[in-house]
Backbone as a chain_set.jsonl record, in Angstrom:
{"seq": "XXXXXXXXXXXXXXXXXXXXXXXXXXXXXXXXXXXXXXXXXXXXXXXXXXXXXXXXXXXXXXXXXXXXXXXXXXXXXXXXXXXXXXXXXXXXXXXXXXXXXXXXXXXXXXXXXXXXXXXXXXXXXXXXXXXXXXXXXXXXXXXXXXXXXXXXXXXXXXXXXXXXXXXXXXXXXXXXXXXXXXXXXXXX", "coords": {"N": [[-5.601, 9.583, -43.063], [-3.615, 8.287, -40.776], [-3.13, 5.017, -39.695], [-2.446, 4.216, -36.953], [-3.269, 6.304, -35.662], [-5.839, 6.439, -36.17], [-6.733, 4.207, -34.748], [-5.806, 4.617, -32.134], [-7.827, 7.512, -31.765], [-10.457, 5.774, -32.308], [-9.796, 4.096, -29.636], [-10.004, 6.29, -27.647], [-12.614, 6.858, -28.506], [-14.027, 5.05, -27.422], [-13.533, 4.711, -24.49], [-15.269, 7.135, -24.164], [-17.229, 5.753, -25.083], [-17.717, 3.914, -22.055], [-17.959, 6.148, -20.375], [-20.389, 7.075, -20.394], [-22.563, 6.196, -18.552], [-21.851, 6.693, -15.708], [-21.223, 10.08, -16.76], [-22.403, 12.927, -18.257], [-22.682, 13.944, -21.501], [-22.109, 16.839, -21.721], [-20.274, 16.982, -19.153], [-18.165, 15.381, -20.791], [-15.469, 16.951, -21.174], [-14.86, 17.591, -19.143], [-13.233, 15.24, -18.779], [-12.114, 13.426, -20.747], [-9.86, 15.375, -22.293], [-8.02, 14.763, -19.467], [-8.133, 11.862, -19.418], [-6.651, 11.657, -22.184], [-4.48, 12.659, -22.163], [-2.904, 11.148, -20.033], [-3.522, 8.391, -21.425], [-1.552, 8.98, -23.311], [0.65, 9.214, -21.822], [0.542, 6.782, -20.682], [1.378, 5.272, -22.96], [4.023, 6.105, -23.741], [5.177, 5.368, -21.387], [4.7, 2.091, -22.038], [7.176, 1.075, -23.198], [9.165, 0.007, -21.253], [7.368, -1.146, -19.078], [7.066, -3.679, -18.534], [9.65, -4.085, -17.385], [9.995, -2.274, -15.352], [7.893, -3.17, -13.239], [8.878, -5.69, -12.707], [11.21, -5.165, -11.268], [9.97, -2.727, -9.322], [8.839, -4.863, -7.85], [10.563, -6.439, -6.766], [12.25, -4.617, -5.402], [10.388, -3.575, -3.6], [10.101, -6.037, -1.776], [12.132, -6.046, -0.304], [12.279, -3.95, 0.865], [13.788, -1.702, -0.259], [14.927, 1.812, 0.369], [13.654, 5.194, -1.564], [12.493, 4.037, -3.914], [10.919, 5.282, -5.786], [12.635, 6.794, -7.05], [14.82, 5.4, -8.38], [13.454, 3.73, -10.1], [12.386, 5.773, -11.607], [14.682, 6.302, -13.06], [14.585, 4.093, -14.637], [12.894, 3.667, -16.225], [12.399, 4.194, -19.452], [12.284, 5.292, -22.847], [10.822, 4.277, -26.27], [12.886, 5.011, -27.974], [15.215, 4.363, -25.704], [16.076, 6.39, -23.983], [16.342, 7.455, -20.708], [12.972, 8.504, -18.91], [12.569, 9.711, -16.614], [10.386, 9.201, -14.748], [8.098, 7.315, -13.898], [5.137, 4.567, -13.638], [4.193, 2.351, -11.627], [1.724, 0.66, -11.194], [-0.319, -2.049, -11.929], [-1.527, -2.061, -13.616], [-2.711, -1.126, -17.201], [-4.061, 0.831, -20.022], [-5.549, -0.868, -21.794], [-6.276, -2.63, -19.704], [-7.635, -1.185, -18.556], [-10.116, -0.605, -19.821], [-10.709, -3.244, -20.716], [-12.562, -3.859, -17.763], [-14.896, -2.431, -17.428], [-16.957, -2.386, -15.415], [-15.073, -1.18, -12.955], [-14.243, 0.626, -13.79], [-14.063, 3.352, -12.421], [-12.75, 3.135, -10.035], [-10.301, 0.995, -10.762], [-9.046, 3.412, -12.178], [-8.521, 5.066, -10.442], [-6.562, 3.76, -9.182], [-4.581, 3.891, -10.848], [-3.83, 6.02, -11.449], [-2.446, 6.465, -8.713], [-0.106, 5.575, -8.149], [3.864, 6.189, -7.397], [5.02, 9.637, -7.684], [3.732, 12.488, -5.575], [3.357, 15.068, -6.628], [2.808, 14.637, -9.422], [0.248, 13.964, -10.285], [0.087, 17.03, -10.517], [1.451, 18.018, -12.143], [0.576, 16.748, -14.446], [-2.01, 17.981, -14.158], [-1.378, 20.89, -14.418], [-0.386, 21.298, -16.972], [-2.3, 20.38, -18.537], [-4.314, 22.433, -17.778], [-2.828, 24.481, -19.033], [-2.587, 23.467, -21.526], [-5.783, 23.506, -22.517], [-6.644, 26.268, -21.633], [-4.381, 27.952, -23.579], [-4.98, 27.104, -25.912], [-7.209, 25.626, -26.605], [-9.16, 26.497, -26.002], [-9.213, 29.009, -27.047], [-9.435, 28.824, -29.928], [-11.725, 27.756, -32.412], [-12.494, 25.092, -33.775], [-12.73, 24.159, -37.418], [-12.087, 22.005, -39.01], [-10.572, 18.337, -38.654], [-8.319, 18.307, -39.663], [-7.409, 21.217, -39.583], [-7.277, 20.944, -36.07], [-5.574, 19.3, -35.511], [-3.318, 20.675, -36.812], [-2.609, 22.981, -35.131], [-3.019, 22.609, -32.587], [-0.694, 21.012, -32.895], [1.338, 22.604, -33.512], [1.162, 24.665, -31.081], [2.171, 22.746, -29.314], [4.536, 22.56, -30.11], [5.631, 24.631, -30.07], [5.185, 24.705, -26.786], [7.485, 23.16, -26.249], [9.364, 23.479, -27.346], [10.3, 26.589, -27.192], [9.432, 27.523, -25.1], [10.817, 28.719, -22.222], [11.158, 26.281, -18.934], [10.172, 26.146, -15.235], [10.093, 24.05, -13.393], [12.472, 22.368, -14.932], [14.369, 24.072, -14.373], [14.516, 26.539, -15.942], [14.916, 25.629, -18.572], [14.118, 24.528, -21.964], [11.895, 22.128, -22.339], [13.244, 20.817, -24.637], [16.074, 21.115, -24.773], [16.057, 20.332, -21.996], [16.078, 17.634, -22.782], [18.228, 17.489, -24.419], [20.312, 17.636, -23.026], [23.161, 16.277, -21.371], [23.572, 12.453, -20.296], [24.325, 12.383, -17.929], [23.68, 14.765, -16.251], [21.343, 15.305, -16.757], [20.74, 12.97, -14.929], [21.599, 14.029, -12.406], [20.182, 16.107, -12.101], [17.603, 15.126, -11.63], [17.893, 14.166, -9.147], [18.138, 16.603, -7.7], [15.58, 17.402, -7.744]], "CA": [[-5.426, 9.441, -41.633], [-2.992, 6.951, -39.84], [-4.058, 3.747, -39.02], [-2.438, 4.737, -35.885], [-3.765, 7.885, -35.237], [-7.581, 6.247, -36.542], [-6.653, 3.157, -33.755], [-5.768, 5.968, -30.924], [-9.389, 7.793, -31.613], [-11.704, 4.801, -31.687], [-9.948, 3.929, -28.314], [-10.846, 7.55, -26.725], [-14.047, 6.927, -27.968], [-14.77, 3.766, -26.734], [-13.378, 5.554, -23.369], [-16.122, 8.082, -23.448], [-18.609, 5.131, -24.246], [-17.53, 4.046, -20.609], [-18.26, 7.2, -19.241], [-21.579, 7.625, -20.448], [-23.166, 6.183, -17.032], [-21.552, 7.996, -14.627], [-20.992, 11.462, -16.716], [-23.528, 13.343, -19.254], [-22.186, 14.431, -22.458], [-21.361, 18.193, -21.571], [-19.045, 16.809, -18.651], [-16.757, 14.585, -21.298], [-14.489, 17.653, -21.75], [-13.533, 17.47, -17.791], [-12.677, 13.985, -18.609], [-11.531, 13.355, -21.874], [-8.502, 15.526, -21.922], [-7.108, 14.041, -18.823], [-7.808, 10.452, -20.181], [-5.95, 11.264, -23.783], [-2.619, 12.922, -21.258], [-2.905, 9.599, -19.145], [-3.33, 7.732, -22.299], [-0.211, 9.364, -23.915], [1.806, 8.47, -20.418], [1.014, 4.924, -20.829], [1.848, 4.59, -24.431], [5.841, 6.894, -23.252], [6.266, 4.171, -20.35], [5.054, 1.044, -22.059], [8.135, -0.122, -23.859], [9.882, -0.443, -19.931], [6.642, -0.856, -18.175], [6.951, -4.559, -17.551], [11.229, -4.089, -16.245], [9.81, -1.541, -14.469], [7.283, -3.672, -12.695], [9.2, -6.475, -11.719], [12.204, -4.295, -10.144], [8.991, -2.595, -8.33], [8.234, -6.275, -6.728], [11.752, -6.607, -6.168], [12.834, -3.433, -4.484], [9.757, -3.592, -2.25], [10.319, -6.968, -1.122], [13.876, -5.663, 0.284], [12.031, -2.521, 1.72], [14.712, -0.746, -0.256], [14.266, 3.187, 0.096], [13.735, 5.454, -2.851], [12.112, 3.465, -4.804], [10.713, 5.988, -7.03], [13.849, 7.64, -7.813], [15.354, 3.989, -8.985], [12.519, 3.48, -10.932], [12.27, 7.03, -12.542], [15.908, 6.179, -14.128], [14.86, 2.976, -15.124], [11.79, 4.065, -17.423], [12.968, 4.563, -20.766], [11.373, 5.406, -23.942], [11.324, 3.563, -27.167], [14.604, 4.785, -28.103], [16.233, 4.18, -25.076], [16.147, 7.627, -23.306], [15.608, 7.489, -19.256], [11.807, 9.131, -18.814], [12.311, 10.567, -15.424], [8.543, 9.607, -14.343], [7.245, 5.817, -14.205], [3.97, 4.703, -13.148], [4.414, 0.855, -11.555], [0.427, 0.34, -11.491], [0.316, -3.115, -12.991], [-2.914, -1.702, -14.872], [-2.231, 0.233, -17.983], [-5.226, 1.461, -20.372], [-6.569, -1.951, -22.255], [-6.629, -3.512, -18.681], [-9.038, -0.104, -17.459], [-11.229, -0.991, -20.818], [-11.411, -4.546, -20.311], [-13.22, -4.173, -16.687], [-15.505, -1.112, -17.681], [-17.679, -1.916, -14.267], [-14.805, -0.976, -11.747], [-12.974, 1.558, -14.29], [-13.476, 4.389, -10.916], [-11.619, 2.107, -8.58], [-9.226, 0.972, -11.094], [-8.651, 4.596, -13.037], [-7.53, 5.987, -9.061], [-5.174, 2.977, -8.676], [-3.591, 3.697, -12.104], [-3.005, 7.862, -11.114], [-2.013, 6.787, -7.671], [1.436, 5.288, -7.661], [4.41, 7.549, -8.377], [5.339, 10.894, -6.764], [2.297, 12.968, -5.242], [3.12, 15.952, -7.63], [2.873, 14.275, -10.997], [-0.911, 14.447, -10.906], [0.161, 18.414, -10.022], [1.615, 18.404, -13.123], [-0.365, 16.678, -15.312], [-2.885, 19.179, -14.061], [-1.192, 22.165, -14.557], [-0.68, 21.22, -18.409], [-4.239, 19.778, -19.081], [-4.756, 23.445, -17.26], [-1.853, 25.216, -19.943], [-3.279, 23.629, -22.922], [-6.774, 24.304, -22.519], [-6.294, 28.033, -21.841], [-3.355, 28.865, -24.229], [-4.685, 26.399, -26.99], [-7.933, 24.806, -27.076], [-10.413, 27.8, -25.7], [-8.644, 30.023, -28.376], [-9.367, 28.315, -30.966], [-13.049, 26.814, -32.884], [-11.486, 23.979, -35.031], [-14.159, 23.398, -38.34], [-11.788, 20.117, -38.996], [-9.837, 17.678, -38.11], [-6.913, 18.715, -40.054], [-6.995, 21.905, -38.848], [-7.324, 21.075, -35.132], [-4.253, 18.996, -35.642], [-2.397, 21.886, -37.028], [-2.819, 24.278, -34.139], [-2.506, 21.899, -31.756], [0.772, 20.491, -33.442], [2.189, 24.364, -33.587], [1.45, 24.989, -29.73], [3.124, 21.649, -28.46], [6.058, 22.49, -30.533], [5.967, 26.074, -29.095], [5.519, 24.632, -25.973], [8.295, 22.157, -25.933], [10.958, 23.823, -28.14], [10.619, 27.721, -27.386], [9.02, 28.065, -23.626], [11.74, 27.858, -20.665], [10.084, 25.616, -17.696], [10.875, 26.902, -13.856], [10.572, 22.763, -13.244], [13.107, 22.468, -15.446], [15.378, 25.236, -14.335], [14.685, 27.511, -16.627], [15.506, 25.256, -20.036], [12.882, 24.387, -22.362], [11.808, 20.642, -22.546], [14.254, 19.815, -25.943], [17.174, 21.769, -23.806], [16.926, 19.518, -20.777], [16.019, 16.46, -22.864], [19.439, 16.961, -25.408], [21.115, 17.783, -22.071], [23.816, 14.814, -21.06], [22.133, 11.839, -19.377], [24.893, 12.597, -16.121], [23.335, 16.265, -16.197], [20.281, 15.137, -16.503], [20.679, 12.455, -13.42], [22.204, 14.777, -11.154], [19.114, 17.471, -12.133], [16.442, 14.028, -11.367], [17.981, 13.557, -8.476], [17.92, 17.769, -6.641], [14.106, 17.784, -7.664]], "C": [[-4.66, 8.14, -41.38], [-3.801, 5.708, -39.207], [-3.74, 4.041, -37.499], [-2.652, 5.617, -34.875], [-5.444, 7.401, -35.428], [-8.044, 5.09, -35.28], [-6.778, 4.112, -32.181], [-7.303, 6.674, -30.901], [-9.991, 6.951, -31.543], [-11.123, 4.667, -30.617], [-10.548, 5.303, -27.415], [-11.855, 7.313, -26.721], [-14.663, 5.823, -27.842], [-14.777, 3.833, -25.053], [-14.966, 6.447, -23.067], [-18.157, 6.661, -23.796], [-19.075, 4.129, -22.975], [-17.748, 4.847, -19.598], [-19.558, 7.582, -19.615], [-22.579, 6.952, -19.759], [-22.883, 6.763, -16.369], [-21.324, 9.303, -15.412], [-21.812, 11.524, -18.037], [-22.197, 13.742, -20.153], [-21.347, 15.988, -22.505], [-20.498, 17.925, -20.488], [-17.761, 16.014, -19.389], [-15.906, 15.473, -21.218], [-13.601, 17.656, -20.905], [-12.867, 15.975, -18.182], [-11.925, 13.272, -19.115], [-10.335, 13.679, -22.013], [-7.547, 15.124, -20.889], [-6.939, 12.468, -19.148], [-6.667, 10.723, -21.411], [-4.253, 11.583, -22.877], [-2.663, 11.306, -20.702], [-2.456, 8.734, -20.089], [-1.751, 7.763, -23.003], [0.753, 8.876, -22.707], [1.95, 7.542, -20.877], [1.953, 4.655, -22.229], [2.978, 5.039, -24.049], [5.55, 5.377, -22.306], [5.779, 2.548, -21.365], [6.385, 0.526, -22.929], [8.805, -0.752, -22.737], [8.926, -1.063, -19.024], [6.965, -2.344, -17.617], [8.341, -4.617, -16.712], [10.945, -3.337, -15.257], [8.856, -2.051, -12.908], [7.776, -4.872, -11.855], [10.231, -6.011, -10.948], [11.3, -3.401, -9.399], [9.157, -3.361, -7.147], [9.461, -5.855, -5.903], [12.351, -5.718, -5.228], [11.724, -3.16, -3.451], [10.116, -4.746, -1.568], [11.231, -6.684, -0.198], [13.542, -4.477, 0.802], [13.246, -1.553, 1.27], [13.969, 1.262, -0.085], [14.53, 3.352, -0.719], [13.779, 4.619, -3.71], [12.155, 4.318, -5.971], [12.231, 6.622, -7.666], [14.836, 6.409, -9.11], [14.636, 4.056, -10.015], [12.339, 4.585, -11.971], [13.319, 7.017, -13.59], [15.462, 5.215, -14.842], [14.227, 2.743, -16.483], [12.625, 4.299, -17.984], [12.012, 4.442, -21.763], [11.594, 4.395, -24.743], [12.553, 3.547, -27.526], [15.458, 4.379, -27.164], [16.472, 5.004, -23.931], [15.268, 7.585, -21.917], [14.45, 8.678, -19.75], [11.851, 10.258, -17.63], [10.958, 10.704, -14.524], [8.821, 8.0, -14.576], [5.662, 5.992, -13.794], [4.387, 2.883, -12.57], [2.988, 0.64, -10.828], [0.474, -0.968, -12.735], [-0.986, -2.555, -14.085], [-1.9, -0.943, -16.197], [-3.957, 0.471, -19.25], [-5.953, 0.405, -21.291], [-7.055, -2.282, -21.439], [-8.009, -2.567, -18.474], [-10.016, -0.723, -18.188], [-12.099, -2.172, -20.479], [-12.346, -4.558, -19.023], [-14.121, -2.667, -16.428], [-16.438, -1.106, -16.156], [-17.012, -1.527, -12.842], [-13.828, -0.12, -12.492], [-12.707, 2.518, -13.227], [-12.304, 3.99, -10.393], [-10.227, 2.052, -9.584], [-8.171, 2.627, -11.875], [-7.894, 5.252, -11.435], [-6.763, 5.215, -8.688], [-4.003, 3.199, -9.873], [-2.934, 4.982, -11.583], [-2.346, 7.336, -9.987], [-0.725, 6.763, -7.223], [2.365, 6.319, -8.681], [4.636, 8.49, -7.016], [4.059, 11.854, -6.681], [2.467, 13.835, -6.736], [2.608, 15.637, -8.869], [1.657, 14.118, -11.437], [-1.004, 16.308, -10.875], [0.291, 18.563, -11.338], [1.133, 18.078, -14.387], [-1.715, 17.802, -15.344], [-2.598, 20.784, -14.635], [-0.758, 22.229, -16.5], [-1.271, 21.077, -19.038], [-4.465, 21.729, -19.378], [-4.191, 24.376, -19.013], [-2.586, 25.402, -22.052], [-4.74, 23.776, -23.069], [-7.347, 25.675, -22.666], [-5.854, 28.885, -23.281], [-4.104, 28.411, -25.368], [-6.248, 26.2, -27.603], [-9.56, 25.598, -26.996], [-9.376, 28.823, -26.385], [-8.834, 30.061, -29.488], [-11.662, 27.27, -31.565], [-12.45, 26.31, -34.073], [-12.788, 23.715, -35.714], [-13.275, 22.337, -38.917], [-10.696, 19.674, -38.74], [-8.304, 17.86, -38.196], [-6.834, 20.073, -39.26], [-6.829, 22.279, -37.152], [-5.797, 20.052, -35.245], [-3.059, 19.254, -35.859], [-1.876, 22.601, -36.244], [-2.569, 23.353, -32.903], [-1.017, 21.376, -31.737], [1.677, 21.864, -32.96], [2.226, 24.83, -32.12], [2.124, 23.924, -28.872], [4.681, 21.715, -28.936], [6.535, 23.869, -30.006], [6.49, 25.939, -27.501], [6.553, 23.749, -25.229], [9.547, 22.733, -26.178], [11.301, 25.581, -27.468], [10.434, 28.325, -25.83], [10.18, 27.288, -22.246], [10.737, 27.258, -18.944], [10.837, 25.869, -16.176], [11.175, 24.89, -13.124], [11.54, 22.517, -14.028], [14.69, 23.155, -15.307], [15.778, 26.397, -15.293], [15.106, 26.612, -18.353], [14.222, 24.988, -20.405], [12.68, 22.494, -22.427], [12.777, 19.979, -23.399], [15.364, 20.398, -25.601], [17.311, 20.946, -22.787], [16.887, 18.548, -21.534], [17.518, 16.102, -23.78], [20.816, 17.225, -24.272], [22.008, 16.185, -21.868], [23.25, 13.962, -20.138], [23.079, 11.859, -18.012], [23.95, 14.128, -15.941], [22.394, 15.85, -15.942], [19.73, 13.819, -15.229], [20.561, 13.205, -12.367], [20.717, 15.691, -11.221], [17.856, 16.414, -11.468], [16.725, 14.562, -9.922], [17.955, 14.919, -7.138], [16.7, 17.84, -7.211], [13.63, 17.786, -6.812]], "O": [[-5.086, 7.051, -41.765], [-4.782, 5.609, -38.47], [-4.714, 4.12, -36.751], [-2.345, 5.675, -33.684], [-6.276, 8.049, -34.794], [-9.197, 4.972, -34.866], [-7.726, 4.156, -31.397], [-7.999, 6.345, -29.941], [-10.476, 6.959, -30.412], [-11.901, 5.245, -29.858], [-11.473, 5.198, -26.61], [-12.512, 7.321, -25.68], [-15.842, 5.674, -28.163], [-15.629, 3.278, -24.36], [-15.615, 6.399, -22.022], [-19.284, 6.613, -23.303], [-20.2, 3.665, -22.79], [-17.772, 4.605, -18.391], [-19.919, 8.616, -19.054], [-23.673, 7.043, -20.316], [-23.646, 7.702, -16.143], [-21.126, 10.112, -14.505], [-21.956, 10.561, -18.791], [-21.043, 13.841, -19.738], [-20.307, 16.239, -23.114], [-19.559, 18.711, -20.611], [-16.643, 15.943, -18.881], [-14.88, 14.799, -21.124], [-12.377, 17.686, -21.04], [-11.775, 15.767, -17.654], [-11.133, 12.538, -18.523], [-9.484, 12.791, -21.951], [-6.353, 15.082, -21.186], [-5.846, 11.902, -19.146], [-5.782, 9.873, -21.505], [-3.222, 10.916, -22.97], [-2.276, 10.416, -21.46], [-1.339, 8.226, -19.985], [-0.999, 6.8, -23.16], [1.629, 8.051, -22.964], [2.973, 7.142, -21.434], [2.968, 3.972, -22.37], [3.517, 3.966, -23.775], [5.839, 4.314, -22.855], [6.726, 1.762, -21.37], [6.363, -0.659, -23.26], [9.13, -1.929, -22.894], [9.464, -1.608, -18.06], [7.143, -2.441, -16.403], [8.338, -5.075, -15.569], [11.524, -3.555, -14.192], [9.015, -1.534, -11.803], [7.377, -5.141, -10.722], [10.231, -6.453, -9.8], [11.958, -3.085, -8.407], [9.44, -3.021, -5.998], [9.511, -5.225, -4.847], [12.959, -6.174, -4.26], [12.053, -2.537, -2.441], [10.572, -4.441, -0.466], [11.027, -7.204, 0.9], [14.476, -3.816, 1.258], [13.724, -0.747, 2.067], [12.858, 1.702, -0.381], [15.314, 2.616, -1.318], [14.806, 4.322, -4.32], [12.977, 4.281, -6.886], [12.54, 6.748, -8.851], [15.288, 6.617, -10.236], [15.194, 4.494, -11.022], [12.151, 4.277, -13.148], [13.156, 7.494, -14.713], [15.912, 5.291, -15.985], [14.605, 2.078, -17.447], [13.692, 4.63, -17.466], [11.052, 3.676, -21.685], [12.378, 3.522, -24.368], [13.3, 2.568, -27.514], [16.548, 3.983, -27.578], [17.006, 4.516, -22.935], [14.041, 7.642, -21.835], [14.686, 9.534, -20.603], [11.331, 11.373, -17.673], [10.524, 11.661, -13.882], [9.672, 7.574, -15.356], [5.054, 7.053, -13.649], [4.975, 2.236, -13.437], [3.153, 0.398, -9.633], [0.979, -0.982, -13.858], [-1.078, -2.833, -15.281], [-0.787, -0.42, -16.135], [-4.973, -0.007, -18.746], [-7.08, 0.774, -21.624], [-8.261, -2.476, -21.585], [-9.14, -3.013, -18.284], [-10.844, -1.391, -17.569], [-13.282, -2.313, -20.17], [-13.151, -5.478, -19.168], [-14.005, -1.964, -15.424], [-16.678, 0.0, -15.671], [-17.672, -1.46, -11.804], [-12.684, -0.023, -12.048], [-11.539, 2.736, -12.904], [-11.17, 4.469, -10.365], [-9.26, 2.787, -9.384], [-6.95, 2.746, -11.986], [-6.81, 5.835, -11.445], [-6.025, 5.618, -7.789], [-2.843, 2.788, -9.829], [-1.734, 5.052, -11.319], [-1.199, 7.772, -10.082], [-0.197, 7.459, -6.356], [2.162, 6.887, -9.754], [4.498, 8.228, -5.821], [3.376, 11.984, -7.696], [1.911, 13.47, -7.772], [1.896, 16.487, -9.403], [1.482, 14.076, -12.654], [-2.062, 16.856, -11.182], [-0.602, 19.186, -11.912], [1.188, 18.858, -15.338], [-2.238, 18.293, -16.345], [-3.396, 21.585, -15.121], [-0.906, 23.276, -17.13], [-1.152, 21.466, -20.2], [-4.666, 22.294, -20.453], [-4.971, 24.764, -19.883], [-2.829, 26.202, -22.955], [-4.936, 24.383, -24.121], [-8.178, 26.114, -23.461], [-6.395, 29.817, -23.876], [-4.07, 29.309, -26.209], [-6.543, 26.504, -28.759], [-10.614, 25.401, -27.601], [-8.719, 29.409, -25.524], [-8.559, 31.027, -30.2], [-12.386, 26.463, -30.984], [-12.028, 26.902, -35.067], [-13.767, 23.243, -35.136], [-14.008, 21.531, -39.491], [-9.746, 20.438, -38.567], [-7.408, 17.699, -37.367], [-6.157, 20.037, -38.232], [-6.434, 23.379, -36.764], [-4.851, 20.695, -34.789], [-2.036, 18.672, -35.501], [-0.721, 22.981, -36.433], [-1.587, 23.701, -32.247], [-0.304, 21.34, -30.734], [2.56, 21.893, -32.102], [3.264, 25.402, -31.788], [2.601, 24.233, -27.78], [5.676, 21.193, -28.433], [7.671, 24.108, -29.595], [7.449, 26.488, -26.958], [6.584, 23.576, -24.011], [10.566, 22.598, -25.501], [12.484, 25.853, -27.261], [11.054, 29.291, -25.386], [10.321, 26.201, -21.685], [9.941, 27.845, -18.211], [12.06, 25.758, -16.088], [12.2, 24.546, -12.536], [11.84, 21.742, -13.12], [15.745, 22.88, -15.88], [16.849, 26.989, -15.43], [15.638, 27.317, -19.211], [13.269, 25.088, -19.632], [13.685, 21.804, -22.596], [13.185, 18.845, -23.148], [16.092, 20.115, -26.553], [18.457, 20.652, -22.448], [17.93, 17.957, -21.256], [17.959, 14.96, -23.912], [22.0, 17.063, -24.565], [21.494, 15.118, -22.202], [22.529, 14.4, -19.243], [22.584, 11.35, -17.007], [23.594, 14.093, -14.764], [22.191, 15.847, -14.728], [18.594, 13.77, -14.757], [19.666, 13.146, -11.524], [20.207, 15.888, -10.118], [17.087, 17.016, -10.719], [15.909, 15.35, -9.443], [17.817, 14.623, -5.951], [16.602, 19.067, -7.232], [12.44, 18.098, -6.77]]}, "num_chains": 1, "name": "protein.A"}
């Protein structure tokens, strides 16, 4: 196992031993999977998150409009590649840890900024892989829940056309040109 992949699980489950005041053990499952998507967000925006934060300040100060849209170009991944999504919540997921007695408060200031939909759509993929993936399946180990999971994110990235999207599949709009893929940001 990856030190990075063994670093990533103890944090989840130091996550769910945060939630074991407010939620019993048979509710982690509502909770869990939207923490590890969330989680995965943060880790995609932090390599930009702090440029992204101070051109935040800056473009509110100046009441510019369309913020978010500015900001959605500005995210970029590790390599380099605009995201199309930010989050400019100065929190990101050590900060929630560190202050485990106001994680509520702070966990609805982290979802909140951004475009309304984008908890729509985090929802409707939590929703996707649960269904298609995770109630289909009784994983007896680790390797093999990593397998099957691996094989439906690559299904669902490489082979399924998305109607958000316009009909291309995720590795279709993402090898798309980054003017193509402006102009497509920008009629959403």
């Amino acid at each position: 196992m990856s030190a990075n992949f063994q670093q990533l699980a103890n944090f989840i489950w130091s996550v769910a031993d945060l939630l074991r005041g407010p939620y019993r053990p048979p509710q982690y499952e509502r909770v869990m999977l939207p923490l590890t998507v969330l989680r995965r967000f943060d880790a995609v925006l932090a390599p930009s998150k702090a440029a992204v934060l101070k051109r935040y300040e800056e473009l509110k100060a100046k009441n510019i409009p369309n913020i978010d849209t500015i900001l959605n170009n500005m995210a970029e991944d590790e390599g380099g590649t605009p995201l199309g999504f930010h989050n400019h919540s100065p929190l990101d997921f050590p900060k929630l840890k560190g202050d485990p007695d106001n994680i509520g408060r702070h966990l609805a200031d982290y979802i909140a900024p951004g475009k309304p939909q984008q908890n729509g759509f985090v929802e409707s993929f939590i929703g996707r892989l649960r269904d298609e993936c995770l109630n289909e399946h009784l994983f007896e180990r680790l390797s093999q829940a990593r397998r099957i999971i691996e094989d439906w994110r690559i299904d669902y990235n490489a082979h399924r056309p998305h109607t958000s999207l316009n009909g291309l599949t995720p590795i279709e709009y993402a090898n798309r040109s980054r003017m193509d893929q402006n102009r497509n940001r920008l009629s959403l």
